[in-house]
């Protein structure tokens, strides 16, 4: 939630998102980030076997709010993303200010260290997939 990132005014723009903290993450470049926030939103329920997940990429949604761009497709029976059958999850890409680690978040999640700013490392699609 936005309260998890008081330094990031953009995180509060996305309703109903959650923020997971990844303790340590090594980017494709070899740079290691610590206490990495990753914003995400979900619709529906994950099945006990975990075999009904539909991942929607941030690049197709603009943020972790899948309904912002794809709203008319999400819902119940007859909709492309039928949340009564599938578990829809959308994760915000690294480097995007809408809740995931980015130039506007604190270094290592520690406000005392300041924000990454222009020193935020380059990330790749492989980093997002990982």
PDB file of C-alpha atoms in Angstrom:
ATOM      1  CA  UNK A   1       0.000   0.000   0.000  1.00  0.00           C
ATOM      2  CA  UNK A   2       1.019   3.623  -0.368  1.00  0.00           C
ATOM      3  CA  UNK A   3       1.639   3.789   3.391  1.00  0.00           C
ATOM      4  CA  UNK A   4       4.493   1.344   2.768  1.00  0.00           C
ATOM      5  CA  UNK A   5       6.157   3.987   0.580  1.00  0.00           C
ATOM      6  CA  UNK A   6       5.577   7.425   2.076  1.00  0.00           C
ATOM      7  CA  UNK A   7       8.439   8.783  -0.065  1.00  0.00           C
ATOM      8  CA  UNK A   8       6.711   7.704  -3.281  1.00  0.00           C
ATOM      9  CA  UNK A   9       3.696   9.888  -4.178  1.00  0.00           C
ATOM     10  CA  UNK A  10       2.939   7.765  -7.253  1.00  0.00           C
ATOM     11  CA  UNK A  11       2.255   4.532  -5.343  1.00  0.00           C
ATOM     12  CA  UNK A  12      -1.008   5.956  -3.993  1.00  0.00           C
ATOM     13  CA  UNK A  13      -2.326   6.541  -7.523  1.00  0.00           C
ATOM     14  CA  UNK A  14      -3.026   2.821  -8.011  1.00  0.00           C
ATOM     15  CA  UNK A  15      -6.048   1.627  -6.032  1.00  0.00           C
ATOM     16  CA  UNK A  16      -6.177  -1.827  -4.470  1.00  0.00           C
ATOM     17  CA  UNK A  17      -2.550  -2.710  -5.154  1.00  0.00           C
ATOM     18  CA  UNK A  18      -0.351  -4.583  -2.727  1.00  0.00           C
ATOM     19  CA  UNK A  19       3.383  -4.308  -2.285  1.00  0.00           C
ATOM     20  CA  UNK A  20       5.559  -7.354  -1.692  1.00  0.00           C
ATOM     21  CA  UNK A  21       9.091  -6.838  -0.405  1.00  0.00           C
ATOM     22  CA  UNK A  22      11.745  -9.075  -1.963  1.00  0.00           C
ATOM     23  CA  UNK A  23      14.676  -9.294   0.500  1.00  0.00           C
ATOM     24  CA  UNK A  24      17.398  -9.518  -2.154  1.00  0.00           C
ATOM     25  CA  UNK A  25      17.248  -9.457  -5.941  1.00  0.00           C
ATOM     26  CA  UNK A  26      20.120  -9.736  -8.417  1.00  0.00           C
ATOM     27  CA  UNK A  27      19.489  -7.947 -11.696  1.00  0.00           C
ATOM     28  CA  UNK A  28      20.675  -9.331 -15.007  1.00  0.00           C
ATOM     29  CA  UNK A  29      23.450  -6.720 -14.855  1.00  0.00           C
ATOM     30  CA  UNK A  30      24.742  -8.232 -11.615  1.00  0.00           C
ATOM     31  CA  UNK A  31      23.596  -5.299  -9.465  1.00  0.00           C
ATOM     32  CA  UNK A  32      21.988  -6.530  -6.230  1.00  0.00           C
ATOM     33  CA  UNK A  33      18.984  -4.663  -4.850  1.00  0.00           C
ATOM     34  CA  UNK A  34      17.831  -5.152  -1.254  1.00  0.00           C
ATOM     35  CA  UNK A  35      14.340  -4.854   0.254  1.00  0.00           C
ATOM     36  CA  UNK A  36      12.853  -4.471  -3.213  1.00  0.00           C
ATOM     37  CA  UNK A  37       9.216  -3.356  -3.326  1.00  0.00           C
ATOM     38  CA  UNK A  38       7.159  -4.972  -6.100  1.00  0.00           C
ATOM     39  CA  UNK A  39       3.623  -3.668  -6.572  1.00  0.00           C
ATOM     40  CA  UNK A  40       0.907  -6.016  -7.774  1.00  0.00           C
ATOM     41  CA  UNK A  41      -2.840  -6.435  -7.964  1.00  0.00           C
ATOM     42  CA  UNK A  42      -4.973  -9.533  -8.275  1.00  0.00           C
ATOM     43  CA  UNK A  43      -8.474 -10.555  -9.264  1.00  0.00           C
ATOM     44  CA  UNK A  44     -10.114 -13.917  -8.640  1.00  0.00           C
ATOM     45  CA  UNK A  45      -8.743 -16.813  -6.606  1.00  0.00           C
ATOM     46  CA  UNK A  46      -5.691 -18.977  -7.139  1.00  0.00           C
ATOM     47  CA  UNK A  47      -6.733 -22.634  -7.315  1.00  0.00           C
ATOM     48  CA  UNK A  48      -5.344 -25.086  -4.729  1.00  0.00           C
ATOM     49  CA  UNK A  49      -3.105 -26.545  -7.469  1.00  0.00           C
ATOM     50  CA  UNK A  50      -1.979 -23.084  -8.601  1.00  0.00           C
ATOM     51  CA  UNK A  51      -2.864 -23.946 -12.189  1.00  0.00           C
ATOM     52  CA  UNK A  52      -5.257 -21.124 -13.049  1.00  0.00           C
ATOM     53  CA  UNK A  53      -2.965 -18.062 -12.932  1.00  0.00           C
ATOM     54  CA  UNK A  54      -3.014 -15.499 -15.712  1.00  0.00           C
ATOM     55  CA  UNK A  55      -0.110 -13.061 -15.561  1.00  0.00           C
ATOM     56  CA  UNK A  56      -0.661  -9.738 -17.274  1.00  0.00           C
ATOM     57  CA  UNK A  57       2.496  -7.764 -17.949  1.00  0.00           C
ATOM     58  CA  UNK A  58       2.820  -4.187 -16.751  1.00  0.00           C
ATOM     59  CA  UNK A  59       3.664  -3.165 -20.314  1.00  0.00           C
ATOM     60  CA  UNK A  60       0.141  -4.144 -21.293  1.00  0.00           C
ATOM     61  CA  UNK A  61      -1.470  -2.346 -18.376  1.00  0.00           C
ATOM     62  CA  UNK A  62       0.637   0.747 -17.590  1.00  0.00           C
ATOM     63  CA  UNK A  63       0.801  -0.173 -13.894  1.00  0.00           C
ATOM     64  CA  UNK A  64      -0.208  -2.948 -11.505  1.00  0.00           C
ATOM     65  CA  UNK A  65      -3.853  -1.891 -11.979  1.00  0.00           C
ATOM     66  CA  UNK A  66      -4.956  -4.302 -14.672  1.00  0.00           C
ATOM     67  CA  UNK A  67      -8.476  -2.867 -14.614  1.00  0.00           C
ATOM     68  CA  UNK A  68      -7.171   0.572 -15.576  1.00  0.00           C
ATOM     69  CA  UNK A  69      -6.537  -0.567 -19.153  1.00  0.00           C
ATOM     70  CA  UNK A  70      -8.341  -3.883 -19.380  1.00  0.00           C
ATOM     71  CA  UNK A  71     -11.383  -3.194 -17.152  1.00  0.00           C
ATOM     72  CA  UNK A  72     -14.094  -4.160 -19.674  1.00  0.00           C
ATOM     73  CA  UNK A  73     -12.402  -7.533 -20.198  1.00  0.00           C
ATOM     74  CA  UNK A  74     -12.317  -8.433 -16.480  1.00  0.00           C
ATOM     75  CA  UNK A  75     -15.290  -9.898 -14.693  1.00  0.00           C
ATOM     76  CA  UNK A  76     -17.321 -13.035 -14.600  1.00  0.00           C
ATOM     77  CA  UNK A  77     -18.537 -15.570 -17.157  1.00  0.00           C
ATOM     78  CA  UNK A  78     -18.289 -14.393 -20.744  1.00  0.00           C
ATOM     79  CA  UNK A  79     -15.445 -11.977 -20.092  1.00  0.00           C
ATOM     80  CA  UNK A  80     -11.991 -12.575 -21.571  1.00  0.00           C
ATOM     81  CA  UNK A  81     -10.458 -12.505 -18.084  1.00  0.00           C
ATOM     82  CA  UNK A  82     -13.121 -14.448 -16.210  1.00  0.00           C
ATOM     83  CA  UNK A  83     -12.115 -13.982 -12.567  1.00  0.00           C
ATOM     84  CA  UNK A  84     -14.490 -16.774 -11.537  1.00  0.00           C
ATOM     85  CA  UNK A  85     -12.220 -19.216 -13.423  1.00  0.00           C
ATOM     86  CA  UNK A  86      -8.762 -17.640 -13.481  1.00  0.00           C
ATOM     87  CA  UNK A  87      -6.545 -15.850 -10.993  1.00  0.00           C
ATOM     88  CA  UNK A  88      -5.410 -12.635 -12.682  1.00  0.00           C
ATOM     89  CA  UNK A  89      -2.214 -11.063 -11.375  1.00  0.00           C
ATOM     90  CA  UNK A  90      -0.501  -7.965 -12.700  1.00  0.00           C
ATOM     91  CA  UNK A  91       2.894  -6.877 -11.387  1.00  0.00           C
ATOM     92  CA  UNK A  92       4.350  -3.411 -11.773  1.00  0.00           C
ATOM     93  CA  UNK A  93       7.695  -3.430 -13.598  1.00  0.00           C
ATOM     94  CA  UNK A  94      10.912  -2.565 -11.821  1.00  0.00           C
ATOM     95  CA  UNK A  95      11.843   1.028 -12.559  1.00  0.00           C
ATOM     96  CA  UNK A  96       8.225   2.186 -12.769  1.00  0.00           C
ATOM     97  CA  UNK A  97       7.250   4.689 -10.074  1.00  0.00           C
ATOM     98  CA  UNK A  98       3.820   3.176  -9.397  1.00  0.00           C
ATOM     99  CA  UNK A  99       4.929   1.153  -6.373  1.00  0.00           C
ATOM    100  CA  UNK A 100       7.861  -1.034  -7.450  1.00  0.00           C
ATOM    101  CA  UNK A 101      11.531  -0.198  -6.879  1.00  0.00           C
ATOM    102  CA  UNK A 102      12.381   2.820  -9.003  1.00  0.00           C
ATOM    103  CA  UNK A 103      14.239   6.140  -8.958  1.00  0.00           C
ATOM    104  CA  UNK A 104      11.590   7.546  -6.557  1.00  0.00           C
ATOM    105  CA  UNK A 105      11.921   4.808  -3.913  1.00  0.00           C
ATOM    106  CA  UNK A 106      14.379   4.650  -1.030  1.00  0.00           C
ATOM    107  CA  UNK A 107      17.699   2.876  -1.538  1.00  0.00           C
ATOM    108  CA  UNK A 108      17.436  -0.599  -0.002  1.00  0.00           C
ATOM    109  CA  UNK A 109      14.033   0.429   1.372  1.00  0.00           C
ATOM    110  CA  UNK A 110      15.775   2.689   3.904  1.00  0.00           C
ATOM    111  CA  UNK A 111      14.654   6.349   3.839  1.00  0.00           C
ATOM    112  CA  UNK A 112      17.848   7.312   5.710  1.00  0.00           C
ATOM    113  CA  UNK A 113      19.826   6.334   2.568  1.00  0.00           C
ATOM    114  CA  UNK A 114      17.805   8.661   0.338  1.00  0.00           C
ATOM    115  CA  UNK A 115      16.146   7.869  -2.980  1.00  0.00           C
ATOM    116  CA  UNK A 116      17.796   6.073  -5.883  1.00  0.00           C
ATOM    117  CA  UNK A 117      17.172   8.996  -8.210  1.00  0.00           C
ATOM    118  CA  UNK A 118      19.191   8.815 -11.452  1.00  0.00           C
ATOM    119  CA  UNK A 119      21.423   6.136  -9.911  1.00  0.00           C
ATOM    120  CA  UNK A 120      18.646   3.539 -10.131  1.00  0.00           C
ATOM    121  CA  UNK A 121      20.169   0.686 -12.145  1.00  0.00           C
ATOM    122  CA  UNK A 122      18.975  -0.275 -15.590  1.00  0.00           C
ATOM    123  CA  UNK A 123      16.560  -3.195 -15.586  1.00  0.00           C
ATOM    124  CA  UNK A 124      15.523  -5.575 -18.328  1.00  0.00           C
ATOM    125  CA  UNK A 125      12.482  -7.590 -19.269  1.00  0.00           C
ATOM    126  CA  UNK A 126      14.400 -10.625 -18.003  1.00  0.00           C
ATOM    127  CA  UNK A 127      14.565  -8.952 -14.581  1.00  0.00           C
ATOM    128  CA  UNK A 128      10.775  -8.499 -14.605  1.00  0.00           C
ATOM    129  CA  UNK A 129      10.205 -12.110 -15.619  1.00  0.00           C
ATOM    130  CA  UNK A 130      12.595 -13.387 -12.975  1.00  0.00           C
TER     131      UNK A 130
END
